[in-house]
Coordinates of C-alpha atoms in Angstrom, one line a residue:
M1 CA 125.6 84.1 89.0
R2 CA 122.8 83.4 86.6
I3 CA 119.5 85.3 86.6
Y4 CA 116.9 82.7 85.7
C5 CA 115.0 84.4 82.9
Q6 CA 115.3 83.8 79.2
D7 CA 115.1 87.6 78.5
S8 CA 114.9 89.5 81.8
G9 CA 115.2 92.8 80.0
L10 CA 116.8 94.4 83.1
N11 CA 119.1 97.3 82.7
E12 CA 122.6 97.5 84.3
A13 CA 121.4 99.0 87.7
Q14 CA 118.5 96.5 88.0
T15 CA 120.8 93.5 87.2
G16 CA 123.4 94.7 89.7
A17 CA 120.7 94.9 92.4
V18 CA 119.4 91.4 91.7
L19 CA 122.9 89.9 91.6
A20 CA 123.8 91.6 94.9
C21 CA 120.8 90.1 96.5
L22 CA 121.5 86.6 95.2
G23 CA 125.0 86.9 96.4
M24 CA 123.7 87.0 100.0
R25 CA 123.3 83.3 99.8
H26 CA 127.1 82.9 99.9
C27 CA 127.5 84.8 103.2
G28 CA 127.7 81.6 105.1
A29 CA 126.3 81.9 108.6
K30 CA 126.5 85.7 108.5
S31 CA 123.2 87.6 108.3
S32 CA 122.9 90.4 105.8
V33 CA 120.6 93.2 104.7
E34 CA 120.3 94.7 101.2
L35 CA 118.5 97.9 100.2
I36 CA 117.1 98.5 96.7
W37 CA 116.3 102.2 96.2
G38 CA 113.5 102.4 93.6
P39 CA 112.4 106.0 92.6
P40 CA 109.1 106.2 90.6
G41 CA 109.1 104.5 87.2
T42 CA 112.5 102.8 87.6
G43 CA 111.2 99.2 87.3
K44 CA 111.1 98.3 90.9
T45 CA 108.4 95.7 90.6
K46 CA 110.0 94.2 87.6
T47 CA 113.3 93.9 89.5
I48 CA 111.6 92.2 92.5
A49 CA 109.8 89.8 90.2
T50 CA 113.0 88.8 88.4
L51 CA 114.7 88.3 91.8
L52 CA 111.8 86.2 93.1
F53 CA 111.7 84.2 89.9
T54 CA 115.4 83.3 90.3
L55 CA 114.9 82.4 94.0
L56 CA 112.0 80.2 92.9
K57 CA 114.2 78.3 90.4
M58 CA 116.8 77.9 93.2
N59 CA 114.2 76.5 95.5
C60 CA 115.1 79.1 98.1
R61 CA 112.4 79.6 100.7
T62 CA 111.4 83.3 100.7
L63 CA 108.8 85.3 102.4
I64 CA 107.6 88.4 100.5
C65 CA 105.8 91.1 102.4
A66 CA 104.3 94.5 101.8
P67 CA 102.3 97.1 103.8
T68 CA 99.0 96.5 101.8
N69 CA 97.1 93.9 100.0
V70 CA 97.3 96.0 96.8
A71 CA 101.1 96.1 96.9
I72 CA 101.5 92.4 97.6
T73 CA 99.1 91.2 94.9
E74 CA 100.8 93.5 92.4
V75 CA 104.2 91.8 93.0
A76 CA 102.6 88.3 93.1
S77 CA 100.8 89.0 89.8
R78 CA 104.0 90.1 88.1
L79 CA 105.8 87.0 89.3
L80 CA 103.0 84.7 88.2
K81 CA 103.1 86.2 84.7
M82 CA 106.8 85.5 84.4
V83 CA 106.2 81.9 85.6
T84 CA 103.4 81.4 83.1
E85 CA 105.4 82.8 80.2
A86 CA 108.4 80.6 81.2
E87 CA 106.2 77.5 81.2
F88 CA 104.3 78.5 78.1
N89 CA 105.0 75.2 76.2
A90 CA 104.4 73.0 79.2
M91 CA 101.1 71.1 79.5
F92 CA 100.5 72.4 83.0
C93 CA 101.8 75.5 84.7
S94 CA 102.9 74.4 88.2
V95 CA 102.4 77.1 90.8
G96 CA 102.4 74.9 93.9
K97 CA 105.6 76.5 95.1
I98 CA 104.0 80.0 95.2
L99 CA 101.4 80.8 97.9
L100 CA 99.5 84.0 98.7
F101 CA 97.5 84.2 102.0
G102 CA 95.9 86.8 104.2
N103 CA 92.6 88.1 105.5
K104 CA 90.0 86.6 103.2
E105 CA 87.6 89.5 103.4
R106 CA 90.3 92.1 102.6
L107 CA 91.9 90.0 99.9
K108 CA 88.9 88.7 98.0
L109 CA 88.5 92.0 96.2
K110 CA 92.2 92.0 95.3
V111 CA 92.6 88.4 94.2
G112 CA 91.6 88.4 90.6
S113 CA 91.5 85.4 88.2
D114 CA 95.1 86.1 87.3
I115 CA 96.5 85.2 90.7
E116 CA 93.6 83.0 92.1
E117 CA 95.7 79.8 91.5
I118 CA 98.2 80.8 94.2
Y119 CA 95.7 82.0 96.8
L120 CA 95.6 79.7 99.9
G121 CA 91.8 79.5 100.1
H122 CA 91.4 78.6 96.5
R123 CA 94.3 76.0 96.7
I124 CA 92.7 74.3 99.6
E125 CA 89.4 74.1 97.8
K126 CA 91.0 72.6 94.7
I127 CA 93.0 70.0 96.7
I128 CA 89.8 69.0 98.6
E129 CA 88.1 68.5 95.2
C130 CA 91.1 66.4 94.1
I131 CA 91.2 64.1 97.1
G132 CA 87.5 64.0 98.1
P133 CA 85.5 60.8 97.9
Q134 CA 83.0 61.9 95.2
T135 CA 85.2 64.1 93.0
G136 CA 88.7 62.9 93.9
W137 CA 91.3 61.0 92.0
R138 CA 90.2 57.6 93.4
H139 CA 86.7 58.1 91.9
C140 CA 88.1 59.5 88.6
F141 CA 90.5 56.7 88.1
A142 CA 88.1 54.0 89.1
S143 CA 85.4 55.4 86.7
M144 CA 87.8 55.5 83.7
I145 CA 89.1 52.0 84.4
N146 CA 85.6 50.6 84.8
L147 CA 84.5 52.3 81.6
L148 CA 87.4 50.9 79.5
E149 CA 87.1 47.4 81.0
D150 CA 83.4 46.9 81.3
C151 CA 82.0 49.3 78.7
V152 CA 80.2 46.4 76.8
C153 CA 78.6 45.1 80.0
D154 CA 77.4 48.6 80.9
Y155 CA 76.1 49.1 77.4
N156 CA 74.1 45.9 77.6
I157 CA 72.6 47.1 80.9
Y158 CA 71.8 50.4 79.2
L159 CA 70.1 48.5 76.3
G160 CA 68.1 46.4 78.7
N161 CA 66.8 49.5 80.5
E162 CA 65.9 51.2 77.3
L163 CA 64.2 48.1 75.9
T164 CA 62.2 47.8 79.1
E165 CA 60.9 51.3 78.7
L166 CA 60.1 50.7 75.0
T167 CA 58.1 47.5 75.6
E168 CA 56.0 49.3 78.1
G169 CA 54.8 51.7 75.4
E170 CA 52.0 51.4 73.0
E171 CA 54.3 50.8 70.0
Q172 CA 56.1 47.8 71.3
N173 CA 56.6 45.9 68.0
S174 CA 57.7 48.9 66.0
A175 CA 60.1 50.0 68.7
C176 CA 61.8 46.6 68.7
E177 CA 62.1 46.6 64.9
V178 CA 63.8 50.0 65.0
N179 CA 66.2 48.7 67.6
D180 CA 67.1 45.6 65.6
E181 CA 67.8 47.8 62.5
R182 CA 70.0 50.0 64.7
R183 CA 72.1 47.1 65.9
S184 CA 73.0 46.2 62.3
E185 CA 74.0 49.7 61.1
P186 CA 77.6 50.9 61.4
G187 CA 76.7 54.6 61.3
V188 CA 74.6 56.8 63.5
S189 CA 71.3 55.4 64.8
E190 CA 67.9 56.9 64.1
G191 CA 66.1 55.1 66.9
K192 CA 65.8 56.0 70.5
C193 CA 68.7 53.8 71.7
K194 CA 72.3 54.7 71.0
T195 CA 74.7 52.4 69.2
F196 CA 77.6 51.1 71.2
L197 CA 79.9 53.7 69.6
E198 CA 77.5 56.6 70.4
Y199 CA 77.1 55.3 74.0
F200 CA 80.8 54.8 74.5
R201 CA 81.7 58.2 73.1
S202 CA 79.2 59.9 75.4
R203 CA 80.4 58.0 78.5
F204 CA 84.0 58.6 77.6
L205 CA 83.6 62.4 77.4
C206 CA 81.8 62.5 80.8
T207 CA 84.5 60.4 82.4
A208 CA 87.5 62.0 80.8
L209 CA 86.6 65.5 81.9
P210 CA 86.9 65.0 85.7
L211 CA 90.0 62.8 85.2
R212 CA 91.7 65.6 83.3
N213 CA 90.6 68.2 85.9
C214 CA 91.9 66.0 88.7
I215 CA 95.3 65.6 87.1
S216 CA 95.4 69.3 86.3
I217 CA 94.9 70.1 90.0
F218 CA 97.7 67.7 91.0
C219 CA 100.1 69.1 88.5
T220 CA 99.2 72.8 89.2
H221 CA 98.9 72.8 93.0
M222 CA 101.1 70.0 94.3
T223 CA 104.8 70.0 94.6
K224 CA 107.6 67.4 94.6
S225 CA 107.6 67.5 98.4
C226 CA 104.1 65.9 98.2
I227 CA 104.3 63.9 94.9
P228 CA 107.5 62.5 93.4
E229 CA 108.6 63.8 90.0
H230 CA 108.1 60.4 88.3
I231 CA 104.4 60.4 89.3
F232 CA 104.1 63.9 87.7
K233 CA 105.6 62.5 84.5
D234 CA 103.2 59.5 84.6
M235 CA 100.3 61.9 84.9
V236 CA 101.4 63.9 81.9
S237 CA 101.8 60.7 80.0
L238 CA 98.4 59.5 81.0
I239 CA 96.7 62.8 79.7
L240 CA 98.5 62.4 76.4
L241 CA 97.3 58.8 76.1
V242 CA 93.7 59.9 77.0
D243 CA 93.9 62.7 74.4
S244 CA 95.2 60.3 71.8
F245 CA 92.5 57.7 72.6
E246 CA 89.8 60.4 72.3
M247 CA 91.2 61.5 68.9
L248 CA 91.0 57.9 67.6
L249 CA 87.6 57.4 69.1
F250 CA 86.1 60.4 67.2
E251 CA 87.9 60.0 63.9
G252 CA 84.9 58.2 62.4
N253 CA 86.8 55.1 61.2
A254 CA 85.7 52.8 64.0
I255 CA 82.6 50.6 63.3
S256 CA 80.3 50.2 66.2
E257 CA 79.7 46.5 66.0
A258 CA 83.4 45.7 65.4
L259 CA 84.4 47.9 68.3
E260 CA 81.8 46.3 70.6
G261 CA 83.1 42.9 69.8
L262 CA 86.8 43.8 70.2
F263 CA 86.1 45.5 73.5
S264 CA 84.3 42.5 74.8
C265 CA 87.3 40.3 73.7
S266 CA 84.8 38.1 71.7
E267 CA 85.1 36.8 68.2
V268 CA 83.7 39.2 65.6
E269 CA 81.9 37.2 63.0
G270 CA 80.2 38.6 59.9
V271 CA 82.1 41.9 60.1
S272 CA 84.5 43.1 57.4
E273 CA 88.1 42.6 58.2
L274 CA 88.7 46.1 57.1
Y275 CA 86.3 47.4 59.8
V276 CA 88.1 45.3 62.4
A277 CA 91.4 46.6 61.2
D278 CA 90.2 50.2 61.5
S279 CA 89.3 49.5 65.2
I280 CA 92.6 47.8 66.1
P281 CA 94.5 51.1 66.9
L282 CA 91.8 52.2 69.2
V283 CA 91.8 48.8 71.0
M284 CA 95.6 49.0 71.5
K285 CA 95.4 52.5 72.8
R286 CA 92.7 51.4 75.2
K287 CA 95.2 48.8 76.6
E288 CA 97.9 51.5 77.0
C289 CA 95.4 53.7 78.9
L290 CA 94.5 50.9 81.3
V291 CA 98.1 50.1 82.1
A292 CA 98.9 53.8 82.7
L293 CA 95.7 54.2 84.9
R294 CA 96.5 51.2 87.0
T295 CA 100.2 52.2 87.4
L296 CA 99.2 55.7 88.6
Q297 CA 96.5 54.3 90.8
R298 CA 98.9 52.1 92.7
S299 CA 101.5 55.0 92.9
L300 CA 99.0 57.5 94.3
S301 CA 97.6 54.9 96.8
K302 CA 101.1 54.6 98.4
L303 CA 101.3 58.3 99.0
Q304 CA 100.3 59.7 102.4
L305 CA 98.0 62.5 101.2
P306 CA 96.1 64.4 103.9
D307 CA 92.5 63.7 104.7
F308 CA 90.2 66.0 102.8
R309 CA 88.3 66.6 106.0
E310 CA 91.3 68.1 107.9
G311 CA 91.6 71.7 106.8
T312 CA 94.5 72.3 109.1
D313 CA 96.5 69.4 107.5
L314 CA 95.8 70.8 104.0
M315 CA 96.9 74.3 105.1
D316 CA 100.2 72.8 106.5
L317 CA 100.6 70.9 103.3
C318 CA 100.4 74.1 101.2
F319 CA 102.9 76.0 103.4
R320 CA 105.4 73.1 103.5
G321 CA 105.4 72.8 99.7
A322 CA 105.7 76.6 99.0
S323 CA 109.1 78.2 98.3
L324 CA 107.7 81.7 97.9
V325 CA 105.0 82.9 100.4
F326 CA 103.3 86.3 99.9
C327 CA 101.4 88.2 102.6
T328 CA 101.2 91.6 104.2
A329 CA 103.7 92.3 106.9
S330 CA 100.9 92.3 109.6
S331 CA 99.5 88.9 108.4
S332 CA 102.9 87.3 108.7
F333 CA 102.4 86.9 112.4
K334 CA 100.3 83.7 111.5
L335 CA 103.5 82.1 110.3
H336 CA 104.9 82.0 113.8
R337 CA 102.4 79.3 114.7
L338 CA 103.2 76.9 111.8
E339 CA 105.8 74.2 111.9
M340 CA 107.7 74.3 108.6
E341 CA 111.1 74.8 107.1
P342 CA 112.5 78.2 108.0
F343 CA 112.6 81.0 105.4
T344 CA 116.1 82.0 104.3
F345 CA 115.1 85.3 102.7
V346 CA 112.6 88.0 103.6
V347 CA 111.8 90.5 100.9
I348 CA 109.8 93.6 101.9
D349 CA 108.3 95.7 99.0
E350 CA 107.3 99.3 99.6
A351 CA 109.5 99.1 102.7
A352 CA 109.7 102.8 103.1
Q353 CA 105.9 102.9 103.7
L354 CA 106.1 100.3 106.4
K355 CA 106.4 101.3 110.1
E356 CA 109.5 100.0 111.7
C357 CA 107.6 98.1 114.3
E358 CA 105.6 96.3 111.5
S359 CA 108.9 95.3 109.8
T360 CA 109.9 93.4 112.9
I361 CA 106.9 90.9 112.6
P362 CA 108.3 88.9 109.6
L363 CA 111.9 89.6 110.7
Q364 CA 111.4 87.7 113.9
L365 CA 110.5 84.5 112.2
P366 CA 113.0 81.8 113.2
G367 CA 115.8 81.0 110.7
V368 CA 115.6 84.2 108.7
K369 CA 119.1 85.1 107.5
H370 CA 118.8 87.6 104.8
V371 CA 116.6 90.6 104.4
I372 CA 115.9 92.7 101.2
L373 CA 114.2 96.0 101.7
V374 CA 112.8 97.6 98.5
G375 CA 111.4 101.2 98.6
D376 CA 112.0 104.9 98.4
E377 CA 112.1 107.1 101.4
C378 CA 111.5 110.2 99.2
Q379 CA 108.0 109.0 98.5
L380 CA 105.1 108.4 100.9
P381 CA 106.1 107.5 104.5
A382 CA 104.2 105.1 106.7
M383 CA 100.8 106.4 107.7
V384 CA 100.4 107.4 111.4
K385 CA 97.2 109.2 112.5
S386 CA 98.4 110.2 116.0
N387 CA 100.3 113.4 116.2
V388 CA 102.1 112.2 119.3
S389 CA 103.2 109.1 117.5
Q390 CA 104.2 111.1 114.5
E391 CA 106.4 113.4 116.7
A392 CA 107.9 110.4 118.4
G393 CA 109.1 109.1 115.0
F394 CA 106.7 106.2 115.0
A395 CA 106.2 106.7 111.2
R396 CA 109.8 106.0 110.5
S397 CA 110.5 102.9 108.4
L398 CA 113.4 100.5 108.8
F399 CA 114.4 101.5 105.2
E400 CA 114.6 105.1 106.3
R401 CA 116.6 104.3 109.5
L402 CA 119.2 102.3 107.6
S403 CA 119.4 105.1 104.9
T404 CA 120.1 107.7 107.5
M405 CA 122.8 105.4 108.9
S406 CA 124.4 105.5 105.4
H407 CA 123.7 101.8 104.7
P408 CA 124.6 101.1 101.1
K409 CA 121.6 101.2 98.7
H410 CA 121.3 99.9 95.1
L411 CA 119.8 102.8 93.2
L412 CA 117.6 101.9 90.2
N413 CA 118.8 104.9 88.2
M414 CA 116.8 104.8 85.0
Q415 CA 113.1 105.9 84.8
Y416 CA 110.8 104.6 82.1
R417 CA 107.6 106.5 83.0
M418 CA 107.9 110.3 82.8
H419 CA 108.6 112.7 80.0
P420 CA 111.9 114.5 80.7
S421 CA 110.0 117.7 81.3
I422 CA 108.1 116.0 84.1
S423 CA 111.0 114.0 85.6
F424 CA 113.3 117.1 85.8
F425 CA 111.7 118.4 89.0
P426 CA 111.8 115.3 91.2
N427 CA 115.2 114.3 89.8
S428 CA 116.7 117.6 90.8
S429 CA 114.8 118.1 94.0
F430 CA 114.9 114.6 95.5
Y431 CA 117.4 112.4 93.7
N432 CA 120.4 114.7 93.1
N433 CA 120.1 114.3 89.4
L434 CA 121.1 110.7 89.6
I435 CA 118.1 109.4 87.6
L436 CA 118.5 108.9 83.9
D437 CA 115.7 109.1 81.3
A438 CA 115.2 105.9 79.4
P439 CA 115.2 106.0 75.6
N440 CA 111.5 105.3 75.5
V441 CA 110.6 108.6 77.3
T442 CA 112.9 110.7 75.2
K443 CA 111.2 109.7 71.9
K444 CA 108.9 112.2 70.3
S445 CA 106.1 109.6 70.4
H446 CA 106.1 109.7 74.3
E447 CA 105.0 113.4 74.3
K448 CA 101.3 112.9 73.7
H449 CA 99.0 116.0 73.4
Y450 CA 95.5 115.5 74.8
L451 CA 94.6 119.2 75.0
P452 CA 94.9 121.9 72.3
G453 CA 97.7 124.5 72.6
P454 CA 101.1 124.4 74.3
I455 CA 100.1 125.6 77.7
Y456 CA 100.5 122.4 79.6
G457 CA 102.9 120.5 77.2
P458 CA 103.7 117.0 78.4
Y459 CA 101.7 117.5 81.6
C460 CA 98.4 117.4 79.7

């Protein structure tokens, strides 16, 4: 079975754990539970992220939980980094299949710019921006089509408005003379009014920016369940056309009067054929852009996108399109109220710090078949403040219960964090000397001395 990562960098134990978890998909109708035992510094988060990255490529619906917002955002951040690196050469990094949700007040301090793109609240805001009447795709497409088709007419209206203002001034005659001279020059104007080329360049930049932003939102936050793949390809092609058109527009070869005549489809008289020839590539690229814009406009109009005013519909859209959903175990109760395709996998990070009763919240979701618990019962247990509850075993985790029942565990047996002088004690006292020191911690360079003298050694 293939692990979907160009260079996962996993060691043998980590690879074995990931492959065992992926093999759960071939259990048929039988449910299964896998435990990944991750002592400190053994690459637990990296192992989980690689597993999730592979499940994402397989389009396998998975719920990822943890006891705290800090823990769940750490795993989400690591996965998102892998996805970004894998799509490094792509024009847009599509993260619509990854979703993070939870209590907004508790999460807002944890959700940094690195994972903002997968946060539910941010995604809904961006989709509203993309389908709203003033900022949405309909407005952006219509504005660009209108600019490319009627730019000459708009320019004449602009000139009329400017000339009206000029004639109302005290220097009416001189202002008109300056304007007449400007109309005959191929270069940059010195008068108040812009040449057609200057006007068109300015309008194009203002119109292209929201168009690019709108398509970027579609390609980043939408999935194939909402928008067919051929439409995504058409969007990428359109952006390439717009970029190519902009490059030609600002090259400096186009002559304002020739371009104005060609864009108005009129005969250009008294203009050098060389000037007209320089403008032809821009005119042809304009036609290509218009064809692509109209094609996409028709395709998007046929899609049944949700109403931007219906927040519930947008939330359902986000959950239906996601393959990987991140949240704390306690927040997962909200998923019981949503109608969506069931999760096949539930992955619980820091499972040894999660009370057993909390683990049952995501595990009771309908359709869940396979559970992966990742943790280490030798580290911190679940926090329980009541002594009575503590004595009753309320702090026991499901991970610990299964461990005491001799359920098989995949031990991550190589630590990359501690100098051997430091790892010796926990290894001998808690892990029966099963943990190996990675080559990086045995190198001389790993033993840094921050204090003078040998009294503390590596501990300093």
